[in-house]
């Protein structure tokens, strides 16, 4: 349990929240501790000042009319404070060295000692020493009032009040004890930091209830008290009397009883002749004992409270350090556990990232290759079988030849376009399938859903133009190279041969009549005869070929040549492959990014935990150092010998 630092936390919590069981949040705790530490520091500063202060305060207490004022005067060897048979002293009188008041003897009556300032007349009023008795008799101050009496000291250095450069003592005469004055007494004791309480006991009277109550309370705060038992001379049964008194002292202050030889003195102040420097030896013995007790054992009166306070604070600090270290240990363990626990998940994530991204890339490549080959194969197939795609348009005769050729060509081109379209469709399906597959990659690891690629525009309008194929076929194209050379060398005469070559003689013969209808009978006859002649020259028999088939073949070949020259199959294969890969790369990239974000988030969290780990280690180290330092200090403070460790302070 905290000794110094705890009390205020409880109080603060009570006032702050109105209940005691307020949760102790570190955030709300810190300012309370800060506050408490600040006031502890202030207190330590006060204690330090007190320890380094050479002045001592002795207060003389006792029942009404016990002879307190007489003791004070006897110590001073002169009448300074008023003495009377009637109860007299009603306020505290502090007797100080006149040198503290520019060597002027006078009294300062002060309403409120907390604001007393010797140099500020607003805080007191002056009383000549000779009028002191009158003032003391008349003035009833309140709990804060005091009369500061500056008096020159007797030269005898055995007198208690002296200034030998080492210690500066002041003696306070106090009012007789009753319920009210006890309170006032402890209030003053708390404010003035009293070093020694001298209790004046009248041997002729028994201790009053107030006196007993006072002693009980005082011995709780100071283990040792100093007793002067007066009017002992007149007691006949001295042994019995002293036994009775010592027994009383033992009951209220056992420590004092243990050292009764030094701390209990049986002597009357009236035996001291005032205004005479000399005093009876036993009085002087008492004074020496009091001086020794006050000055010689300053450690006990001044150091002890500081020591106890310091030890308590250090014990508190060690406890706090221990608690905080334990907390840091716990945090360290939490952070380490969390880090360790998240490691397999993190490693798995990184591994799946690598695997899945590779898979996606491979899939992209594979789909590209696949559709490229598929497209290539299909287009090659269609281009190789153009002949069967040419359709079967009605033979229009020679004159409609061009239209006929165009019709065949168009049919073939349509077949081509259709096949290109089908390749695109197959690619689209393949891409859809692959894209869906990529989207499922990492589904069990990643929380972020996959973005769906928009495949509706994979082969959009823009691609229609790619499908279209324009191949112009001239009649001239229907003539083979070999034949063209013949035409060039043989002149027009070879035309019939060529034509017959192209369309076959059969068609030529069969269609002669139709030719005649358009070019004129005469001309037709001539063309026909000419051709016959030519044919007759070149061949023994007319081979009637299938003209339509020949046109199909020639057109198909022409288109095929065009396709080959342009490299159209590869172009299409590359185009669909590229499109497919581009579409799949979108999915792969999405996968990669989602993985990256997930890995990044996980890494960030791990870094955070690593940082927590470091912080906890740092905290642990710091609090270990703090505990070590507190322990070292404790040992240092502990060896300071203050004689009596249970002594505590009045303040
Ligand atoms: N015989 C005898 N008389 C004493 C002794 N001490 C004090 N007196 C007398 O007792 C009376 C009261 O003495 P004070 O010193 O005024 O007592 P006090 O304790 O200061 O009294 P209050 O301040 O009124 O409480 C005076 O008449 C003193 O002369 C003593 O040791 N022997
Ligand atoms: Mg008095």
XYZ file of C-alpha atoms and ligand atoms in Angstrom:
684
model
C 0.000 0.000 0.000
C 1.147 3.479 -0.764
C 2.041 5.467 2.333
C 2.486 9.009 1.164
C 0.999 9.035 -2.300
C -2.200 7.143 -1.794
C -4.248 9.261 0.553
C -4.767 12.093 -1.839
C -5.673 9.829 -4.719
C -8.532 8.513 -2.660
C -9.539 11.995 -1.619
C -9.312 13.258 -5.161
C -11.348 10.396 -6.482
C -13.944 11.004 -3.824
C -14.258 14.637 -4.712
C -13.846 14.192 -8.427
C -16.470 11.547 -8.982
C -18.344 11.475 -5.715
C -17.670 7.765 -5.245
C -14.739 5.753 -4.081
C -14.830 2.950 -6.607
C -14.001 5.119 -9.582
C -12.000 3.173 -12.151
C -8.341 4.014 -12.031
C -7.614 4.937 -15.602
C -3.927 5.619 -16.214
C -4.904 8.880 -17.880
C -6.877 10.135 -14.907
C -4.343 8.761 -12.477
C -1.367 10.601 -13.891
C -2.507 14.134 -12.973
C -3.409 12.972 -9.468
C 0.026 11.498 -9.019
C 1.612 14.536 -10.514
C -0.275 16.644 -8.032
C 0.646 14.423 -5.165
C 4.286 14.225 -6.200
C 4.401 17.999 -6.476
C 3.107 18.410 -2.950
C 5.426 15.653 -1.711
C 8.270 17.578 -3.293
C 7.121 20.766 -1.598
C 7.010 18.947 1.686
C 10.495 17.568 1.117
C 11.714 21.062 0.360
C 10.195 22.234 3.643
C 11.807 19.354 5.449
C 15.107 20.170 3.815
C 14.821 23.764 4.932
C 13.916 22.590 8.350
C 16.870 20.220 8.552
C 19.273 22.879 7.348
C 17.726 25.506 9.613
C 19.763 25.961 12.811
C 17.002 27.528 14.835
C 14.977 25.463 17.253
C 11.640 26.031 18.824
C 10.848 24.855 22.327
C 7.278 25.149 23.536
C 6.358 25.049 27.212
C 3.010 23.429 27.911
C 1.123 22.380 31.014
C -2.081 22.728 32.978
C -3.406 26.121 33.980
C -1.209 27.726 36.613
C 1.279 24.866 36.458
C 4.164 27.329 36.356
C 4.874 27.445 32.617
C 5.585 31.165 32.521
C 7.833 30.761 35.558
C 9.835 28.110 33.688
C 10.213 30.393 30.679
C 11.471 33.239 32.847
C 13.816 30.975 34.758
C 15.294 29.815 31.480
C 15.775 33.449 30.499
C 17.057 34.408 33.979
C 14.795 37.426 33.912
C 11.131 38.250 34.039
C 10.031 38.481 30.492
C 6.635 36.783 30.391
C 4.080 37.645 33.080
C 3.539 35.302 35.983
C 0.578 35.346 38.321
C -1.220 33.235 40.870
C -4.372 33.665 38.837
C -4.728 31.898 35.548
C -3.061 34.405 33.301
C -1.499 33.482 30.003
C -4.252 33.507 27.404
C -2.182 33.547 24.243
C 1.123 32.198 23.009
C 4.214 34.255 23.748
C 7.260 33.457 21.694
C 10.465 34.772 23.235
C 13.135 35.530 20.662
C 16.608 37.008 20.710
C 16.395 40.806 20.561
C 19.167 40.706 17.984
C 16.570 39.384 15.572
C 14.803 42.731 16.040
C 17.752 45.078 15.573
C 18.576 44.521 19.254
C 15.433 46.371 20.309
C 13.516 44.898 23.241
C 9.815 45.013 22.604
C 6.821 42.788 21.971
C 4.834 42.470 18.766
C 1.233 41.535 19.294
C 0.134 39.779 16.204
C -3.466 38.911 15.312
C -2.499 36.451 12.670
C 0.913 34.865 12.998
C 0.643 33.402 9.495
C 1.120 36.827 7.962
C 3.477 38.233 10.627
C 6.298 40.283 9.203
C 8.617 42.116 11.606
C 9.175 44.844 9.047
C 5.522 45.346 8.216
C 3.700 47.184 11.008
C 0.361 46.414 9.476
C 0.780 42.831 10.641
C 1.263 43.585 14.403
C 1.268 46.321 17.001
C 4.128 47.184 19.321
C 3.989 46.743 23.068
C 6.734 47.873 25.418
C 7.945 44.945 27.520
C 6.793 46.624 30.688
C 3.188 46.707 29.402
C 3.279 43.061 28.470
C 1.537 41.842 31.608
C -1.366 44.201 31.063
C -1.743 43.142 27.442
C -1.496 39.457 28.281
C -4.161 39.866 30.950
C -6.537 41.786 28.733
C -5.981 40.521 25.240
C -7.693 37.346 24.295
C -6.529 36.656 20.792
C -7.855 33.881 18.674
C -6.264 30.644 17.553
C -3.969 32.423 15.139
C -2.672 35.145 17.421
C 0.732 35.246 19.081
C 2.915 37.752 20.869
C 6.487 37.862 19.672
C 8.693 38.999 22.561
C 12.145 40.222 21.610
C 14.343 40.125 24.704
C 18.041 40.454 25.298
C 19.555 37.335 26.640
C 21.476 36.721 29.761
C 25.192 36.423 29.150
C 25.463 33.133 30.925
C 26.070 30.649 28.173
C 24.386 27.912 30.108
C 21.131 29.701 29.559
C 19.033 28.029 26.967
C 18.223 31.024 24.872
C 21.409 32.030 23.258
C 22.900 32.531 19.915
C 26.227 30.813 19.624
C 26.247 30.824 15.882
C 25.228 27.221 15.744
C 21.707 27.231 16.925
C 19.155 29.863 17.504
C 16.522 28.880 20.017
C 13.205 30.428 20.760
C 10.921 29.501 23.651
C 7.162 29.681 23.433
C 5.051 30.193 26.558
C 1.572 28.794 26.079
C -1.817 29.170 27.744
C -2.890 26.552 30.259
C -4.483 23.450 28.836
C -8.192 23.033 28.290
C -10.246 21.596 25.475
C -9.951 24.748 23.387
C -6.306 25.432 24.018
C -5.314 21.866 23.125
C -6.696 22.412 19.646
C -5.000 25.774 19.350
C -1.781 24.231 20.617
C -1.656 21.585 17.921
C -2.657 24.090 15.310
C 0.335 26.201 16.284
C 2.573 23.164 16.540
C 1.596 22.234 13.030
C 2.339 25.711 11.694
C 5.467 26.484 13.675
C 7.293 23.181 13.474
C 7.983 22.759 17.128
C 11.139 20.870 18.002
C 10.632 20.079 21.650
C 7.629 20.080 23.965
C 8.509 20.868 27.569
C 5.671 19.788 29.821
C 5.457 21.476 33.234
C 3.897 19.224 35.827
C 2.864 20.323 39.289
C 3.939 17.601 41.736
C 1.322 18.734 44.186
C -1.591 18.216 41.834
C -2.695 15.275 39.883
C -2.698 15.565 36.116
C -5.929 17.080 34.787
C -7.973 15.391 32.111
C -6.927 18.081 29.634
C -3.283 17.527 30.568
C -3.630 13.803 30.046
C -5.426 14.241 26.746
C -2.729 16.651 25.611
C 0.075 14.263 26.539
C -1.582 11.374 24.780
C -1.972 13.360 21.614
C 1.499 14.905 21.779
C 3.187 11.561 22.322
C 1.457 10.242 19.249
C 3.275 12.854 17.262
C 6.503 13.003 19.232
C 7.922 9.930 20.848
C 9.951 11.905 23.353
C 8.698 14.716 25.569
C 10.605 16.747 28.150
C 9.139 17.011 31.656
C 9.795 19.576 34.398
C 8.085 18.521 37.647
C 7.929 21.531 39.957
C 6.932 22.036 43.580
C 8.541 18.682 44.303
C 10.559 20.075 47.192
C 7.491 20.390 49.363
C 6.357 16.812 48.796
C 6.948 14.614 51.755
C 6.391 11.167 50.280
C 8.752 11.891 47.406
C 9.170 8.245 46.307
C 5.502 7.578 46.081
C 4.948 10.883 44.321
C 7.700 10.284 41.813
C 6.484 6.705 41.199
C 3.003 8.015 40.558
C 4.232 10.660 38.165
C 6.602 8.314 36.336
C 3.814 5.785 36.022
C 1.645 8.454 34.410
C 4.468 9.358 32.070
C 4.990 5.698 31.175
C 1.346 5.399 30.257
C 1.312 8.352 27.914
C 4.885 8.283 26.610
C 6.805 5.037 27.144
C 9.788 6.333 25.173
C 10.139 9.269 27.522
C 9.795 6.937 30.483
C 12.668 4.842 29.102
C 14.884 7.891 29.141
C 13.425 9.454 32.264
C 16.858 10.218 33.669
C 17.464 12.703 30.852
C 13.944 13.729 30.105
C 12.173 14.058 33.465
C 13.505 16.745 35.830
C 12.311 17.358 39.360
C 13.005 21.015 39.883
C 11.133 24.240 40.540
C 11.733 27.336 38.490
C 11.183 29.466 41.563
C 14.575 28.339 42.820
C 16.220 30.285 40.058
C 17.015 33.764 41.144
C 16.021 35.994 38.286
C 18.283 38.838 37.199
C 21.123 36.785 38.478
C 23.180 35.050 35.839
C 23.880 32.146 38.094
C 21.392 29.365 38.846
C 21.263 26.258 41.061
C 23.284 23.346 39.711
C 20.321 21.013 39.298
C 18.546 23.715 37.255
C 21.660 24.055 35.160
C 21.735 20.245 34.794
C 18.173 20.391 33.592
C 19.102 23.120 31.116
C 21.999 21.083 29.841
C 19.753 18.082 29.408
C 17.247 20.224 27.570
C 19.978 21.664 25.352
C 21.353 18.243 24.644
C 17.928 16.917 23.968
C 17.168 19.822 21.673
C 20.479 20.486 20.006
C 22.478 17.339 20.557
C 19.714 15.196 19.220
C 18.700 17.411 16.386
C 18.764 14.373 14.195
C 15.940 12.896 16.166
C 13.845 16.011 16.109
C 14.618 17.221 12.655
C 16.132 14.468 10.620
C 13.813 11.737 11.725
C 10.653 13.211 10.213
C 12.559 13.890 7.031
C 13.996 10.405 7.108
C 10.656 8.746 7.714
C 9.009 10.853 5.052
C 11.765 10.079 2.589
C 11.649 6.380 3.365
C 7.913 6.396 2.917
C 8.148 8.225 -0.373
C 10.896 5.902 -1.552
C 8.859 2.884 -0.512
C 5.948 4.331 -2.455
C 8.151 4.922 -5.465
C 9.451 1.375 -5.291
C 5.930 0.074 -5.057
C 4.852 2.215 -7.990
C 7.904 1.114 -9.937
C 7.089 -2.489 -9.146
C 3.472 -2.061 -10.215
C 4.504 -0.312 -13.382
C 7.132 -2.921 -14.117
C 4.556 -5.609 -13.693
C 2.286 -3.670 -16.014
C 5.126 -3.253 -18.508
C 5.849 -6.975 -18.257
C 2.231 -7.675 -19.000
C 2.229 -5.290 -21.951
C 5.442 -6.792 -23.211
C 3.960 -10.239 -22.970
C 0.775 -9.117 -24.675
C 2.677 -7.450 -27.497
C 5.057 -10.395 -27.869
C 2.223 -12.902 -27.805
C 0.241 -10.901 -30.309
C 3.299 -10.594 -32.518
C 4.015 -14.291 -32.259
C 0.380 -15.213 -32.798
C 0.125 -13.062 -35.889
C 3.297 -14.448 -37.432
C 1.869 -17.617 -39.055
C -1.047 -15.616 -40.442
C 1.319 -13.021 -41.797
C 3.630 -15.590 -43.308
C 0.700 -17.428 -44.828
C -0.593 -14.179 -46.243
C 2.763 -13.363 -47.820
C 3.017 -16.884 -49.141
C -0.479 -16.828 -50.635
C 0.299 -13.423 -52.067
C 3.268 -14.846 -53.886
C 1.465 -18.018 -54.986
C -1.811 -16.417 -55.972
C -0.204 -13.557 -57.871
C 1.983 -16.046 -59.709
C -1.072 -18.161 -60.437
C -2.938 -15.123 -61.736
C 0.002 -14.148 -63.928
C 0.363 -17.668 -65.233
C -3.342 -17.866 -65.863
C -3.153 -14.606 -67.783
C -0.277 -15.899 -69.870
C -1.937 -19.251 -70.399
C -5.216 -17.749 -71.474
C -3.349 -15.459 -73.863
C -1.469 -18.371 -75.367
C -4.559 -20.478 -75.534
C -6.732 -17.950 -77.321
C -3.875 -17.043 -79.604
C -3.486 -20.618 -80.712
C -7.164 -21.264 -80.839
C -7.719 -18.209 -82.984
C -4.823 -19.074 -85.181
C -6.093 -22.610 -85.683
C -9.658 -21.636 -86.350
C -8.793 -18.847 -88.731
C -6.358 -21.026 -90.532
C -9.027 -23.649 -90.900
C -11.553 -21.194 -92.245
C -9.058 -19.641 -94.602
C -8.111 -23.059 -95.912
C -11.671 -23.934 -96.583
C -12.843 -20.717 -98.198
C -13.850 -22.753 -101.218
C -16.724 -24.332 -99.400
C -17.793 -21.029 -97.945
C -18.166 -19.379 -101.319
C -21.778 -20.352 -101.554
C -23.490 -21.346 -104.747
C -24.692 -18.273 -106.542
C -26.349 -18.755 -109.896
C -23.933 -18.434 -112.761
C -24.760 -15.122 -114.397
C -22.798 -15.768 -117.566
C -19.682 -13.992 -118.695
C -21.121 -10.585 -118.614
C -22.236 -10.908 -114.979
C -18.911 -12.302 -114.080
C -17.775 -9.496 -111.831
C -20.961 -9.536 -109.765
C -20.615 -13.300 -109.526
C -17.070 -13.041 -108.265
C -18.080 -10.404 -105.780
C -20.878 -12.573 -104.463
C -18.523 -15.467 -103.905
C -15.952 -13.197 -102.336
C -18.551 -11.646 -100.052
C -19.734 -15.039 -98.926
C -16.178 -16.047 -98.141
C -15.464 -12.798 -96.337
C -18.613 -13.233 -94.312
C -17.465 -16.679 -93.351
C -14.147 -15.156 -92.317
C -15.784 -12.406 -90.311
C -18.081 -14.895 -88.722
C -15.174 -17.011 -87.674
C -13.282 -13.999 -86.304
C -16.407 -13.166 -84.313
C -16.573 -16.694 -83.004
C -12.929 -16.542 -81.990
C -13.664 -13.352 -80.090
C -16.647 -14.977 -78.458
C -14.565 -17.994 -77.459
C -11.921 -15.632 -76.102
C -14.525 -13.703 -74.148
C -15.831 -16.893 -72.587
C -12.362 -18.005 -71.731
C -11.553 -14.637 -70.209
C -14.784 -14.648 -68.206
C -13.941 -18.009 -66.847
C -10.347 -17.112 -66.030
C -11.322 -13.774 -64.552
C -13.821 -15.476 -62.254
C -11.124 -17.911 -61.238
C -8.646 -15.120 -60.467
C -11.342 -13.350 -58.478
C -11.659 -16.389 -56.234
C -7.921 -16.450 -55.558
C -7.163 -15.398 -51.985
C -10.853 -15.505 -51.104
C -10.081 -17.300 -47.846
C -7.329 -14.829 -46.918
C -8.442 -11.461 -48.184
C -11.352 -9.599 -46.702
C -11.574 -6.996 -49.437
C -13.867 -8.238 -52.238
C -12.531 -8.516 -55.777
C -13.445 -5.844 -58.299
C -15.297 -7.321 -61.224
C -13.743 -6.566 -64.561
C -16.109 -5.094 -67.128
C -15.838 -7.593 -69.955
C -18.814 -6.332 -71.916
C -16.534 -4.140 -73.961
C -13.780 -6.653 -74.461
C -14.572 -6.823 -78.173
C -16.737 -3.834 -78.731
C -17.765 -1.864 -81.832
C -14.230 -0.736 -82.178
C -13.340 -4.315 -82.974
C -15.956 -4.742 -85.677
C -13.675 -3.111 -88.167
C -11.046 -5.703 -87.389
C -13.428 -8.432 -88.318
C -14.150 -6.879 -91.672
C -11.864 -7.876 -94.464
C -11.669 -6.032 -97.718
C -10.288 -7.833 -100.641
C -10.936 -6.476 -104.070
C -11.041 -9.048 -106.766
C -10.487 -7.968 -110.385
C -11.107 -10.228 -113.315
C -7.443 -9.919 -113.822
C -6.892 -11.579 -110.490
C -8.509 -14.659 -111.852
C -5.660 -15.093 -114.287
C -2.674 -17.020 -113.056
C 0.800 -15.549 -113.330
C 1.721 -18.142 -115.874
C -1.217 -17.115 -118.023
C -0.477 -13.442 -117.645
C 2.954 -13.922 -119.089
C 1.335 -15.775 -122.017
C -0.975 -12.882 -122.650
C 1.824 -10.429 -122.671
C 3.839 -12.389 -125.208
C 1.138 -13.907 -127.421
C -1.036 -10.837 -127.640
C -4.759 -10.953 -127.659
C -4.672 -14.207 -129.529
C -4.039 -16.027 -126.389
C -7.013 -14.565 -124.635
C -9.347 -17.400 -125.557
C -6.848 -19.871 -124.328
C -6.488 -18.031 -121.147
C -10.190 -17.665 -120.704
C -10.654 -21.305 -121.483
C -7.966 -22.022 -118.988
C -9.696 -20.006 -116.433
C -13.262 -21.011 -116.964
C -12.810 -24.190 -118.884
C -13.773 -24.774 -122.453
C -17.059 -26.257 -121.577
C -18.361 -23.068 -120.102
C -16.901 -21.134 -123.010
C -18.813 -23.194 -125.505
C -21.968 -23.319 -123.500
C -22.061 -19.611 -123.017
C -21.142 -18.499 -126.513
C -24.744 -17.713 -127.353
C -25.147 -15.468 -124.360
C -21.994 -13.594 -125.220
C -23.422 -13.031 -128.647
C -26.529 -11.397 -127.253
C -24.560 -8.660 -125.605
C -21.661 -7.983 -127.925
C -23.693 -8.375 -131.109
C -24.161 -11.436 -133.177
C -21.420 -10.559 -135.551
C -18.873 -9.923 -132.916
C -19.925 -12.945 -130.994
C -19.496 -15.137 -133.922
C -16.069 -13.764 -134.500
C -15.032 -14.180 -130.836
C -16.392 -17.662 -130.773
C -14.664 -18.730 -133.995
C -11.482 -17.120 -132.906
C -11.573 -18.939 -129.725
C -12.354 -22.214 -131.349
C -9.427 -21.710 -133.646
C -7.147 -20.905 -130.859
C -8.311 -23.834 -128.913
C -7.916 -26.046 -131.832
C -4.352 -24.953 -132.124
C -3.495 -25.585 -128.457
C -5.469 -28.715 -127.578
C -6.716 -31.860 -129.107
C -9.826 -32.048 -127.067
C -12.085 -29.565 -125.309
C -12.078 -30.127 -121.699
C -15.151 -28.695 -120.318
C -14.161 -27.600 -116.818
C -16.280 -26.525 -114.001
C -16.095 -22.803 -114.355
C -17.866 -22.061 -111.095
C -15.512 -24.188 -109.132
C -12.564 -22.498 -110.727
C -13.880 -19.083 -109.679
C -14.312 -20.305 -106.113
C -10.845 -21.646 -106.057
C -9.325 -18.515 -107.530
C -11.206 -16.145 -105.238
C -10.413 -18.291 -102.246
C -6.794 -18.346 -103.206
C -6.765 -14.619 -103.724
C -8.271 -13.984 -100.291
C -5.927 -16.484 -98.736
C -2.981 -14.764 -100.371
C -4.172 -11.465 -99.096
C -4.537 -12.920 -95.583
C -1.109 -14.387 -95.738
C 0.493 -11.258 -97.135
C -1.007 -9.098 -94.467
C -0.372 -11.734 -91.788
C -3.953 -11.418 -90.797
C -4.263 -14.651 -88.874
C -1.405 -13.722 -86.575
C -2.760 -10.216 -86.292
C -6.093 -11.528 -85.073
C -4.494 -14.139 -82.869
C -2.312 -11.464 -81.290
C -5.167 -9.029 -80.989
C -7.515 -11.368 -79.117
C -4.627 -12.638 -76.985
C -3.678 -9.077 -76.117
C -7.245 -8.148 -75.268
C -7.641 -11.264 -73.178
C -4.429 -10.615 -71.306
C -5.266 -6.967 -70.775
C -8.618 -7.947 -69.286
C -7.057 -10.589 -67.085
C -4.262 -8.292 -66.035
C -6.926 -6.023 -64.596
C -8.082 -8.887 -62.368
C -4.535 -9.916 -61.580
C -3.640 -6.338 -60.745
C -6.716 -6.030 -58.543
C -5.662 -9.212 -56.770
C -2.127 -7.890 -56.398
C -3.342 -4.600 -54.982
C -5.722 -6.252 -52.555
C -2.901 -8.469 -51.391
C -0.581 -5.518 -51.113
C -3.078 -3.619 -48.993
C -3.725 -6.642 -46.789
C -0.005 -7.331 -46.364
C 0.607 -3.640 -45.740
C -2.125 -3.515 -43.087
C -0.797 -6.646 -41.438
C 2.753 -5.365 -41.583
C 1.649 -2.078 -40.115
C -0.065 -3.899 -37.281
C 2.996 -5.996 -36.680
C 5.193 -2.923 -36.666
C 2.811 -1.361 -34.176
C 3.128 -4.402 -31.963
C 6.882 -4.400 -32.339
C 6.788 -0.764 -31.293
C 4.593 -1.696 -28.310
C 7.151 -4.311 -27.472
C 9.945 -1.763 -27.595
C 7.923 0.710 -25.552
C 7.154 -1.929 -22.947
C 10.826 -2.892 -22.805
C 11.770 0.727 -22.432
C 9.146 1.172 -19.695
C 10.350 -1.920 -17.936
C 13.930 -0.743 -18.088
C 12.948 2.697 -16.870
C 10.957 1.397 -13.927
C 13.642 -1.131 -13.087
C 16.125 1.728 -12.929
C 13.682 3.736 -10.882
C 13.210 0.857 -8.439
C 16.957 0.351 -8.257
C 17.593 4.029 -7.639
C 14.837 4.157 -5.042
C 16.324 1.104 -3.351
C 19.813 2.603 -3.331
C 18.444 5.835 -1.905
C 16.445 3.893 0.645
C 19.604 2.172 1.803
C 21.413 5.475 1.964
C 18.620 7.110 3.932
C 18.214 4.059 6.091
C 21.737 4.241 7.478
C 21.204 7.832 8.610
C 21.101 7.378 12.360
C 18.205 9.166 13.904
C 18.171 7.090 17.021
C 14.496 6.540 17.205
C 12.815 5.441 14.029
C 9.266 5.763 15.169
C 9.528 9.473 15.815
C 7.330 11.363 13.448
C 6.664 14.969 12.922
C 4.083 17.256 14.374
C 3.574 18.801 11.016
N 5.978 27.281 45.120
C 6.043 27.341 43.853
N 5.283 28.192 43.203
C 5.366 28.266 41.890
C 6.274 27.442 41.192
N 6.136 27.709 39.867
C 5.206 28.666 39.748
N 4.735 29.015 40.977
C 3.714 29.976 41.216
O 2.512 29.558 40.622
C 1.807 30.672 40.162
C 1.501 30.515 38.675
O 2.710 30.516 38.010
P 2.782 30.806 36.429
O 4.144 30.629 36.013
O 2.094 32.046 36.095
O 1.900 29.633 35.950
P 1.380 29.424 34.516
O 1.386 27.981 34.240
O 2.089 30.264 33.559
O -0.133 29.921 34.643
P -1.097 30.301 33.478
O -0.302 30.974 32.427
O -2.093 31.183 34.096
O -1.658 29.023 33.016
C 2.685 31.872 40.378
O 2.234 32.514 41.538
C 4.030 31.300 40.587
O 4.833 32.086 41.470
C 7.096 26.542 41.913
O 7.878 25.802 41.382
N 6.972 26.533 43.274
Mg 1.494 31.596 32.201
